[in-house]
Short mmCIF file of C-alpha atoms in Angstrom, two decimals:
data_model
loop_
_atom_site.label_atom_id
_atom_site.label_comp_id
_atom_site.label_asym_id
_atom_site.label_seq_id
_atom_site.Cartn_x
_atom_site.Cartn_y
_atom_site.Cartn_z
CA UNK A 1 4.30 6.43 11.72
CA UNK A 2 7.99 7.62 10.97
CA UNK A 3 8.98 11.43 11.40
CA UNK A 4 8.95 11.66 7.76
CA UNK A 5 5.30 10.82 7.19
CA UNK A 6 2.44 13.82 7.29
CA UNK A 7 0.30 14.21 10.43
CA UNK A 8 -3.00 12.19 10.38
CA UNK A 9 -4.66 16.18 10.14
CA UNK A 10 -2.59 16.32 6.99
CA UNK A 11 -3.40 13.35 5.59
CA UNK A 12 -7.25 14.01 6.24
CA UNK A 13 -6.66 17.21 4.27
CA UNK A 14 -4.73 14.96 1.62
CA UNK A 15 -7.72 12.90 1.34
CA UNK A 16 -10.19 16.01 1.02
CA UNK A 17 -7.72 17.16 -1.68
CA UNK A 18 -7.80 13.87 -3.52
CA UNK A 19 -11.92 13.62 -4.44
CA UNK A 20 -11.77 17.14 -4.65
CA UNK A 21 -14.47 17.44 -1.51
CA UNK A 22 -14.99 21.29 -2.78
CA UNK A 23 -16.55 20.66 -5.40
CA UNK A 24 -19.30 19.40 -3.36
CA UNK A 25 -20.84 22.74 -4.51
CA UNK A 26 -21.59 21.32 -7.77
CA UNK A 27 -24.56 19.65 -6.29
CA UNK A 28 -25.82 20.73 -2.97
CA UNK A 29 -27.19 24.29 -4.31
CA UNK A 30 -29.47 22.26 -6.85
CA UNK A 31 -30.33 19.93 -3.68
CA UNK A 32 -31.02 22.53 -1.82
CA UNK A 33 -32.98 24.73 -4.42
CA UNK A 34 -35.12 21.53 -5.09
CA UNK A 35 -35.30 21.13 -0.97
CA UNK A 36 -36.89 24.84 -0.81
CA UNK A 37 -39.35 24.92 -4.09
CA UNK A 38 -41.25 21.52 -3.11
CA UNK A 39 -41.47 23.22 0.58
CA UNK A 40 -42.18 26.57 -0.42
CA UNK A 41 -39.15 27.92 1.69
CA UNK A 42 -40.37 25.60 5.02
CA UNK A 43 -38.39 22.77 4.99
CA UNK A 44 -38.15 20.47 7.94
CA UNK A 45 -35.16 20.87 9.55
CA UNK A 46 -34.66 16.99 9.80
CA UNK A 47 -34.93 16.16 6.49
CA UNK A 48 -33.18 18.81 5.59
CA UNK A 49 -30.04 17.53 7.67
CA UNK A 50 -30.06 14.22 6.24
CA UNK A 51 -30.74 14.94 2.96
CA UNK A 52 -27.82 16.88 3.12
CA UNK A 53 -25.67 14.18 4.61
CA UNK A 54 -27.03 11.63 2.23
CA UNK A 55 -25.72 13.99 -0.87
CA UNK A 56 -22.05 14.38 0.96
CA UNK A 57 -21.66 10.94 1.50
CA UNK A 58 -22.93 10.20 -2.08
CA UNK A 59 -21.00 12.66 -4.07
CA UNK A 60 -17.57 12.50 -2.14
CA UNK A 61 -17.52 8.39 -2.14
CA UNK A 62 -18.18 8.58 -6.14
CA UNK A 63 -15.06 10.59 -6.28
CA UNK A 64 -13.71 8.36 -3.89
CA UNK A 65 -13.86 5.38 -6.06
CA UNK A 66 -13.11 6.93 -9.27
CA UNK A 67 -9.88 8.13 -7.58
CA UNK A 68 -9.37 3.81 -6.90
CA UNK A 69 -10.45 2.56 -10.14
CA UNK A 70 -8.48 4.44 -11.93
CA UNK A 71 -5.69 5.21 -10.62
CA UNK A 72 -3.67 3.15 -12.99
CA UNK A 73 -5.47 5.12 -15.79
CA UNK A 74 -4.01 7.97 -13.92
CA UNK A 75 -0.64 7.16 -13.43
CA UNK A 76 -0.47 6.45 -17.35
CA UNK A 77 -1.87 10.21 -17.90
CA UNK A 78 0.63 12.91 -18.02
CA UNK A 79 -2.15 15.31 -16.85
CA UNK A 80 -2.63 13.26 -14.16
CA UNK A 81 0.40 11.37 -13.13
CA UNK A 82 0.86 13.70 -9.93
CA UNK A 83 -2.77 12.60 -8.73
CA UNK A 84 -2.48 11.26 -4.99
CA UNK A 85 -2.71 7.33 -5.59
CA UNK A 86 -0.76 7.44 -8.97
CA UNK A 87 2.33 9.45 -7.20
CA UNK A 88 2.22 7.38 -3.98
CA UNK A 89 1.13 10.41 -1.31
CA UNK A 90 -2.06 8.37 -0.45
CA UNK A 91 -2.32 4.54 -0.01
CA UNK A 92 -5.54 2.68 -1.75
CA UNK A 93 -6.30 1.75 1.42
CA UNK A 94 -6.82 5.22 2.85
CA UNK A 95 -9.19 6.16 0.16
CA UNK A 96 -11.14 3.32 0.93
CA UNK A 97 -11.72 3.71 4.07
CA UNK A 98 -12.59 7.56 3.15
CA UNK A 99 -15.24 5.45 0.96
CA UNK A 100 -16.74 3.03 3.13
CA UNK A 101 -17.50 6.35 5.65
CA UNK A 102 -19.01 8.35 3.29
CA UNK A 103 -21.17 5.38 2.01
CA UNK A 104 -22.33 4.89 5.65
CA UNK A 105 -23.50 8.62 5.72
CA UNK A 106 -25.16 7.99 2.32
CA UNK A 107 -27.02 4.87 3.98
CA UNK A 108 -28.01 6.90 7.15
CA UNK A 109 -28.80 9.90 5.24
CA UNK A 110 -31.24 7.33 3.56
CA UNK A 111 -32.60 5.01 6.51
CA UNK A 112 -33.43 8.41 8.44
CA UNK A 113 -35.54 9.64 5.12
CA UNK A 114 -37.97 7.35 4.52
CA UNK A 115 -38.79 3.76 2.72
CA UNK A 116 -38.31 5.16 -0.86
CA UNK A 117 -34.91 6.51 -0.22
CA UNK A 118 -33.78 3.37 1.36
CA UNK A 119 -35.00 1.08 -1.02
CA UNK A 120 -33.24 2.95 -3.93
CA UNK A 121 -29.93 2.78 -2.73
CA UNK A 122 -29.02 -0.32 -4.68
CA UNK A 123 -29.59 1.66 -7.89
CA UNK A 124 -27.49 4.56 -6.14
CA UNK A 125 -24.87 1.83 -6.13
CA UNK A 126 -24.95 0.97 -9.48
CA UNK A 127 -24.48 4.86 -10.39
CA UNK A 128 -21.90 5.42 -7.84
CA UNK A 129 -19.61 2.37 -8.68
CA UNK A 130 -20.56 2.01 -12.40
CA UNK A 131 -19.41 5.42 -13.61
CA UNK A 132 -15.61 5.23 -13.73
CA UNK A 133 -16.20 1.69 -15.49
CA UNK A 134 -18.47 3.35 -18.18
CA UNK A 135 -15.30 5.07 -20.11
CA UNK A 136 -13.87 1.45 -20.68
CA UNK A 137 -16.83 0.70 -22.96
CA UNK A 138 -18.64 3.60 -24.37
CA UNK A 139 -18.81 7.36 -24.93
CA UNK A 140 -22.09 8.19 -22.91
CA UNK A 141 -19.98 8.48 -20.01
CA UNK A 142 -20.51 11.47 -19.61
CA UNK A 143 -24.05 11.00 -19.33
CA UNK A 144 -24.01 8.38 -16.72
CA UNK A 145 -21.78 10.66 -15.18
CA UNK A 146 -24.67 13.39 -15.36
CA UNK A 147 -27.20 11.15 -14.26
CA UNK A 148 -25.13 9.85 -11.22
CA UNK A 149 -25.11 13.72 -10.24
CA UNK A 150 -28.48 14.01 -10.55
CA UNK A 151 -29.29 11.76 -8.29
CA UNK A 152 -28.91 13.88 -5.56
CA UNK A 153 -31.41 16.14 -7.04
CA UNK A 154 -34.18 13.58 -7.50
CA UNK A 155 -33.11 12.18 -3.55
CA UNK A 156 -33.57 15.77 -2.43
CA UNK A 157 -37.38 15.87 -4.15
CA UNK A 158 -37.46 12.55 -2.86
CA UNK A 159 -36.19 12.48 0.39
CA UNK A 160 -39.01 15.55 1.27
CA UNK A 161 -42.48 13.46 -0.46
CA UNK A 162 -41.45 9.96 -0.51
CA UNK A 163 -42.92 9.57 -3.81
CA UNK A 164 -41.66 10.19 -7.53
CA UNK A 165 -43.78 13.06 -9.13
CA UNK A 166 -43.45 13.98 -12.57
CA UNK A 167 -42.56 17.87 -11.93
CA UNK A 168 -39.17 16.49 -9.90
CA UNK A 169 -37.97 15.20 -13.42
CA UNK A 170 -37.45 18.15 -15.56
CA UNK A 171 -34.84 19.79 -13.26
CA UNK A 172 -33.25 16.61 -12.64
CA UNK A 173 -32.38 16.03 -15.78
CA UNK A 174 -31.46 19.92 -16.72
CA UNK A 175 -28.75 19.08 -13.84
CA UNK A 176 -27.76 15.73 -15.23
CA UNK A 177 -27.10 17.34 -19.39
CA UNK A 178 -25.59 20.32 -17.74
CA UNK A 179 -23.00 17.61 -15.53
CA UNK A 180 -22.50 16.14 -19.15
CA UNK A 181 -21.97 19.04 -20.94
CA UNK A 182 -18.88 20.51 -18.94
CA UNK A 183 -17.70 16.75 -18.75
CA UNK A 184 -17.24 16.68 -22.49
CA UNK A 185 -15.33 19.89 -22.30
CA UNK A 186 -13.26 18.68 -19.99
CA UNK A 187 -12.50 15.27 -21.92
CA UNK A 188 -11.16 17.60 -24.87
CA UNK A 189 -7.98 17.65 -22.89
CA UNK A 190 -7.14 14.08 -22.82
CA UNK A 191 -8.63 13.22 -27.04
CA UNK A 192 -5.20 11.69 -28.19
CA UNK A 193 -4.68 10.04 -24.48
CA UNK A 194 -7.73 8.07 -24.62
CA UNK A 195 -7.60 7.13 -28.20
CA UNK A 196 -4.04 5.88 -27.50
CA UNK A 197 -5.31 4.01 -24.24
CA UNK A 198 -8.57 2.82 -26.35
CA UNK A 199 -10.45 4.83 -23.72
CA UNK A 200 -14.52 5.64 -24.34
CA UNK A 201 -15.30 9.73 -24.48
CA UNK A 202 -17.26 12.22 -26.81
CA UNK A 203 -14.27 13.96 -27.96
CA UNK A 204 -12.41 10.28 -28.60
CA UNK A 205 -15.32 9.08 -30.72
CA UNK A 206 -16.32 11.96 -32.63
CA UNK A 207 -13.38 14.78 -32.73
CA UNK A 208 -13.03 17.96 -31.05
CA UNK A 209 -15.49 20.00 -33.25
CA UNK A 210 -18.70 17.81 -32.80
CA UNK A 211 -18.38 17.41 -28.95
CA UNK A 212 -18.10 20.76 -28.57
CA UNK A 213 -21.41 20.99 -30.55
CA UNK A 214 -22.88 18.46 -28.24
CA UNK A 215 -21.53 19.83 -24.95
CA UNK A 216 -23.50 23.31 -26.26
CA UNK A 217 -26.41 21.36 -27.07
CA UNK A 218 -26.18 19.74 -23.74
CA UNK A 219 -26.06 22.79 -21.90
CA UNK A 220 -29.63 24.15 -23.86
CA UNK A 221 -31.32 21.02 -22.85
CA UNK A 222 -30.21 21.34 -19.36
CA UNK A 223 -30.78 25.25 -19.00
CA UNK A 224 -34.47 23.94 -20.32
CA UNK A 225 -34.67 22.31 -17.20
CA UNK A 226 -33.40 24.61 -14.74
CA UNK A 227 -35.84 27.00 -16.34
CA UNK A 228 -38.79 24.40 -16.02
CA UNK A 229 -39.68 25.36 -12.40
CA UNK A 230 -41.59 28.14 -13.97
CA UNK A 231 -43.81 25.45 -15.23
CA UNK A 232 -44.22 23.37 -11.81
CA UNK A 233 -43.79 25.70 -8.91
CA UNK A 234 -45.13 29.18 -7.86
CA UNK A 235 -42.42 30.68 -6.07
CA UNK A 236 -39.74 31.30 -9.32
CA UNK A 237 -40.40 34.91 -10.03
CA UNK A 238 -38.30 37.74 -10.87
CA UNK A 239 -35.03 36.88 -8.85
CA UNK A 240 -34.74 33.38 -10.02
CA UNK A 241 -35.22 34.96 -13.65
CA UNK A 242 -31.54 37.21 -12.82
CA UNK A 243 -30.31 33.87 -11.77
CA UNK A 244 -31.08 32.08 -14.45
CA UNK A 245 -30.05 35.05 -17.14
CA UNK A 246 -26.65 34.99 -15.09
CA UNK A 247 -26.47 31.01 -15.52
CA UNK A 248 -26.86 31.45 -19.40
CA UNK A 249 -24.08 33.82 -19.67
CA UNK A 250 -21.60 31.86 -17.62
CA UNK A 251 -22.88 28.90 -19.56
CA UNK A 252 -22.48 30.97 -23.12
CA UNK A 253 -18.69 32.01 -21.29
CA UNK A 254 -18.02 28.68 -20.31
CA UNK A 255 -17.70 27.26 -23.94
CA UNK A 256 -15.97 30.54 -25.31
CA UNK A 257 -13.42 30.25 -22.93
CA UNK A 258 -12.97 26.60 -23.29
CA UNK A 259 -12.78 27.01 -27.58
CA UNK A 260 -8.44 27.70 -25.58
CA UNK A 261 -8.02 24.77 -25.88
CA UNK A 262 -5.10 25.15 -22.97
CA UNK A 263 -5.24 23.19 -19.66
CA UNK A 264 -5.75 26.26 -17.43
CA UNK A 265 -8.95 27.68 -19.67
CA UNK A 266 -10.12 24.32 -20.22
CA UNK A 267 -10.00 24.08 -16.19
CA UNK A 268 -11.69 27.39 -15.77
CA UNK A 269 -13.91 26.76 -18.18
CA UNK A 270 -15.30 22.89 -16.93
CA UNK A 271 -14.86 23.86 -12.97
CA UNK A 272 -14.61 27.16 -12.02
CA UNK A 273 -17.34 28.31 -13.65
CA UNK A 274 -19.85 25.70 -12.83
CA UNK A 275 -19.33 25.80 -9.36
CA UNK A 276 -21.03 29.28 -9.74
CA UNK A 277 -23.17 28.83 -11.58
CA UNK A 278 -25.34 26.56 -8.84
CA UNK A 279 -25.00 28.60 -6.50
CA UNK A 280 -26.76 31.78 -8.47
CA UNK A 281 -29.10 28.93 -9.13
CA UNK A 282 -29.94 28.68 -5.69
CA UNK A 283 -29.80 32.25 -4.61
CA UNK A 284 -32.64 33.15 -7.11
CA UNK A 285 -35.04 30.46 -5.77
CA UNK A 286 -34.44 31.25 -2.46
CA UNK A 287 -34.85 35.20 -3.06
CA UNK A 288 -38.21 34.96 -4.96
CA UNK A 289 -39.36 32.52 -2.06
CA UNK A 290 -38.27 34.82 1.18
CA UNK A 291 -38.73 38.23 -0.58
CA UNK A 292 -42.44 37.78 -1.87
#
């Protein structure tokens, strides 16, 4: 390595930088949420460990690969020209291997679970390396997108019964349309960039007006399922209620702040908010569950 080159520490950090490893809060609070209502607050500590490392590895190698397959996309994109692989700071190679190690936490996570989990990693797979292909042929994207997020919400139910119940479905898919929703607002940045590049997104196909109206109606559908555990579980009481109050206004401020259409509110508006918005999620099941 010349003198010129960054420090293997820096390079790490590079990496972390690249899939945007913070935003690992968009979907560990719902994990763990879903990890304390099916245990009632007592989860094994085992489980709960792997679980955990299963939804890293899964999460962070999805962002991993989207980073790879479309990095020429990238590099096309004024918006994101200055991206890591596009601008030459990180080598393909690096964010592979990043890849291949967070896949092997995603299969221990698994194999240390139980039977179910392992068996469905094939169709984690498919969600993990299909997404960033989905926007080359169609505008429910975003959706896969949502569902691929999910996942980790479903593993988490699964992960602690080893069997699919119908009560684990509601909130998975309230995360999955919410995932979709703030995806569509952030696709209203790039409209004229992926019509240009004949590139597959809500606000491509069917204007800016209309996919705002569906990124709203996504959002109701999934705050329906955040607010199903009311229907499934005993512990949601009156702090999850705050939470979930709080969670409609940032959703309600999420799309008023986004009608800007400007990079920086759009940016606010798709991240910044939702990575709160979890985590009040997650705070009121876990008060109504160790306060009662």
């Amino acid at each position: 390595m010349s003198s010129t080159e960054p420090g293997i520490l820096k390079r790490i950090g590079m990496i972390g930088d690249s899939v945007m490893i913070t935003h690992t809060l968009f979907s560990l609070p719902f994990v763990v949420a879903a990890i304390l209502l099916e245990t009632e607050g007592r989860p094994p500590a085992a489980k709960l460990l792997w679980i955990i490392v299963a939804a890293f590895g899964a999460r962070n190698a999805a962002n991993a690969l989207n980073r790879i397959i479309d990095r020429d996309i990238d590099a096309k994109n004024p918006r994101t020209a200055g991206r890591h692989l596009p601008s030459g700071k990180l080598a393909p190679r690096e964010l592979w291997l990043f890849t291949f190690a967070m896949l092997a936490l995603l299969v221990l996570g698994a194999a240390m679970l139980n039977p179910l989990c392992l068996a469905l990693l094939p169709v984690a797979g498919i969600l993990l390396f299909g997404y960033s292909y989905t926007k080359r042929f169609t505008w429910l994207s975003h959706y896969w997108l949502g569902v691929a997020c999910s996942a980790a919400t479903m593993g988490a139910f699964l992960g602690i019964s080893g069997a699919f119940h119908f009560r684990y479905f509601p909130l998975t898919a309230g995360v999955a349309l919410w995932v979709a929703g703030f995806d569509i607002i952030y696709a209203l940045q790039d409209i004229e960039f992926d019509r240009k590049e004949h590139l597959y997104s809500i606000p491509a196909r069917f204007g800016e007006t209309s996919a705002r109206i569906i990124a709203a109606a996504s959002h109701l559908g999934a705050f329906a399922g955040f607010v199903s555990i009311y229907l499934f579980w005993d512990s949601p009481g009156l702090f999850a209620a705050i939470g979930l109050a709080l969670c409609f206004v940032l959703l309600v401020a999420e799309h008023l702040i986004a009608a800007q259409k400007t990079q920086n509110r759009i940016k606010l508006a798709a991240y910044t908010l939702n990575q709160i918005i979890p985590i009040i999620y997650l705070c009121g099941v876990a008060l109504d569950i160790y306060l009662r």
